[in-house]
Amino acid sequence: MKKWTVLAAGLVFLGGCASLGLKTSCDGRALARPSFFAQGQTLAAFKIALFARGNELDGILQIKKTAEDMYDATLFAAAGGYKLMQAAVTSRGVDFVFITPPADKALVRAKADSFLTLLLFPPDVYKSCREKDGLRSVTYEKNGAVHYEYEAGGEYPRALTYRKEFGTARMNFGQYAPYGDGALPHYTYYQDGSVEAELILLTLR
């Protein structure tokens, strides 16, 4: 009787695992990651809406490729077109040329650094891939863990989560459209603590 009880308990456990789904390993290196400058582009412009602590700012984020793995990122206010921020972005980090004085704070610089680096330099140190219930989580290393999420059968990610030393940032991708021999998201949502940003791709050339 005891043997049957143990067997029944084991079957219940396995059934529970099956309903919850089991994680299995996979190879995620062939899956694409969004890169707006991967096919020879030199200019990208986004309509951007920033939200922080109850405040909202609408602007235009213009990014120019100035050299190999080097970009000039400038944020203009939608109303008036005056410059709010300018930075030189490389794979080694972000050098801020100008930030409008009310916003020139260490926290703003840190969050802008994370955002621009993730947007322009997808991490290239592959770690692992796990699949559960048809969803894939592909992990890369970039001064912390970056997890890309893919739908079942999807070639492009729907989101990434960046677990850095202090806090977690998340970037969602949507409205993919064909571009060149691949596809790019025309809508991007970013959240890092209390800061949120919505980007709509306006120009890419």
C-alpha positions as MATLAB code, in Angstrom:
seq = 'MKKWTVLAAGLVFLGGCASLGLKTSCDGRALARPSFFAQGQTLAAFKIALFARGNELDGILQIKKTAEDMYDATLFAAAGGYKLMQAAVTSRGVDFVFITPPADKALVRAKADSFLTLLLFPPDVYKSCREKDGLRSVTYEKNGAVHYEYEAGGEYPRALTYRKEFGTARMNFGQYAPYGDGALPHYTYYQDGSVEAELILLTLR';
ca = [
       0.000    0.000    0.000;
       2.836    2.327    0.902;
       4.493    1.696   -2.504;
       1.302    2.688   -4.354;
       0.943    5.809   -2.226;
       4.488    6.871   -3.086;
       3.878    6.091   -6.779;
       0.649    8.098   -6.807;
       2.389   11.034   -5.139;
       5.138   10.851   -7.734;
       2.617   10.910  -10.574;
       0.853   13.907   -9.049;
       4.214   15.696   -8.779;
       5.108   14.939  -12.381;
       1.684   16.033  -13.533;
       2.132   19.305  -11.679;
       5.512   19.845  -13.337;
       4.021   19.123  -16.748;
       1.242   21.657  -16.211;
       3.720   24.273  -15.033;
       6.143   23.525  -17.860;
       9.749   22.401  -17.630;
      12.728   24.535  -18.537;
      14.935   23.078  -21.239;
      18.196   24.341  -22.705;
      18.379   25.792  -26.222;
      20.813   27.663  -28.451;
      19.840   31.331  -28.740;
      22.867   32.596  -30.643;
      21.038   32.466  -33.987;
      18.176   34.640  -32.722;
      18.284   38.301  -33.784;
      18.546   41.328  -31.503;
      17.390   44.791  -32.617;
      20.216   46.988  -33.926;
      19.301   50.221  -35.719;
      22.746   50.652  -37.281;
      23.612   47.084  -38.260;
      23.032   47.521  -42.002;
      25.092   50.607  -42.750;
      22.688   53.251  -41.438;
      24.178   56.515  -40.236;
      21.146   58.390  -38.853;
      18.135   57.434  -36.738;
      15.523   59.763  -35.274;
      12.862   58.881  -32.719;
       9.876   60.673  -31.292;
      10.310   60.239  -27.560;
       8.045   60.780  -24.562;
       9.767   60.780  -21.169;
       7.959   60.247  -17.859;
       9.583   60.759  -14.461;
       8.004   61.440  -11.078;
       4.779   62.778  -12.533;
       6.495   64.941  -15.134;
       6.286   64.375  -18.891;
       8.583   65.637  -21.621;
       8.091   65.211  -25.364;
      11.097   65.420  -27.632;
      13.052   64.171  -30.601;
      16.037   61.889  -30.063;
      18.473   62.095  -32.976;
      21.360   59.655  -33.223;
      24.179   59.995  -35.766;
      26.900   57.448  -36.390;
      30.141   59.434  -36.360;
      32.667   56.582  -36.594;
      32.853   52.824  -36.157;
      31.124   52.017  -32.844;
      30.724   55.740  -32.047;
      27.531   57.791  -32.026;
      26.342   61.303  -31.289;
      23.005   61.265  -29.437;
      21.115   64.549  -29.105;
      17.765   65.095  -27.414;
      15.718   68.101  -28.584;
      12.570   69.454  -26.961;
       9.489   68.955  -29.149;
       8.333   72.472  -28.322;
      10.923   75.002  -29.476;
      13.475   72.475  -30.694;
      16.131   73.519  -28.190;
      18.770   71.029  -27.128;
      18.244   69.209  -23.823;
      21.082   66.703  -23.932;
      24.010   65.693  -26.114;
      26.282   62.714  -25.592;
      28.979   60.713  -27.357;
      28.163   57.015  -27.052;
      30.668   54.200  -27.537;
      30.802   50.560  -26.492;
      32.958   51.689  -23.555;
      30.326   54.064  -22.187;
      28.698   57.477  -22.548;
      30.460   60.858  -22.433;
      27.938   63.631  -21.815;
      28.732   66.802  -23.737;
      25.735   68.760  -22.459;
      22.721   68.269  -20.200;
      20.332   71.136  -19.554;
      21.135   72.391  -16.005;
      17.898   71.427  -14.212;
      18.410   67.793  -15.259;
      22.206   67.591  -14.910;
      22.295   65.140  -12.016;
      24.169   61.904  -11.348;
      20.952   59.828  -11.401;
      19.904   61.264  -14.777;
      23.333   60.543  -16.236;
      23.313   56.974  -14.935;
      19.887   56.170  -16.374;
      20.638   57.866  -19.698;
      23.891   55.898  -19.874;
      22.087   52.553  -19.419;
      19.386   53.464  -21.934;
      21.687   54.685  -24.726;
      24.120   51.794  -24.295;
      21.332   49.190  -24.484;
      19.718   50.930  -27.458;
      22.906   51.186  -29.519;
      25.084   48.285  -28.398;
      23.337   44.932  -28.006;
      25.517   42.783  -25.721;
      27.740   40.258  -27.475;
      28.893   37.952  -24.664;
      26.498   35.002  -24.960;
      25.781   33.043  -21.775;
      22.807   30.706  -22.065;
      19.343   29.975  -23.443;
      16.381   28.485  -21.594;
      12.986   27.546  -23.001;
       9.749   27.044  -21.076;
       6.227   26.689  -22.448;
       7.510   27.716  -25.882;
       9.041   30.979  -24.619;
      12.786   31.493  -24.807;
      14.994   33.500  -22.463;
      18.431   34.206  -23.916;
      21.041   35.624  -21.541;
      23.982   37.851  -22.465;
      26.523   39.660  -20.300;
      26.977   43.467  -20.383;
      28.169   44.834  -17.038;
      25.352   42.713  -15.643;
      22.925   40.162  -17.074;
      20.759   41.006  -20.100;
      17.858   38.607  -20.700;
      16.078   38.682  -24.077;
      12.556   37.217  -24.301;
      11.306   35.564  -27.493;
       7.849   34.267  -28.381;
       7.555   30.672  -29.558;
       9.008   30.497  -33.056;
       9.886   34.202  -32.987;
      13.114   35.406  -34.543;
      13.057   38.823  -32.849;
      12.680   39.585  -29.133;
       9.608   41.098  -27.574;
      11.569   42.461  -24.594;
      14.822   42.532  -22.681;
      15.544   42.821  -18.978;
      18.833   44.303  -17.805;
      19.853   43.345  -14.280;
      22.632   45.767  -13.420;
      24.501   46.410  -10.211;
      21.864   48.813   -8.927;
      18.315   48.019  -10.053;
      16.711   46.548  -13.145;
      15.776   48.122  -16.485;
      13.363   46.731  -19.057;
      12.949   47.446  -22.758;
       9.909   46.238  -24.743;
       9.908   46.048  -28.547;
       6.838   46.249  -30.787;
       5.520   47.042  -34.251;
       8.270   45.168  -36.077;
       8.472   46.014  -39.781;
      10.758   44.695  -42.540;
      13.975   46.630  -43.063;
      16.732   45.481  -45.420;
      17.206   41.756  -44.954;
      15.656   41.770  -41.484;
      13.140   43.662  -39.343;
      13.257   46.483  -36.798;
      10.860   47.573  -34.038;
       9.114   50.879  -34.733;
       7.946   51.136  -31.107;
      10.164   50.785  -28.037;
       9.194   51.168  -24.381;
      11.839   51.572  -21.695;
      11.571   51.579  -17.909;
      14.317   52.064  -15.349;
      12.927   52.587  -11.876;
      10.697   55.677  -11.880;
      11.831   56.735  -15.367;
       9.852   55.609  -18.418;
      10.320   56.379  -22.111;
       8.291   55.633  -25.226;
      10.068   55.803  -28.599;
       8.569   55.794  -32.086;
      10.974   55.440  -34.999;
      10.642   58.433  -37.355;
      13.661   58.264  -39.664;
      16.317   55.706  -40.456;
      18.857   56.083  -43.205;
];
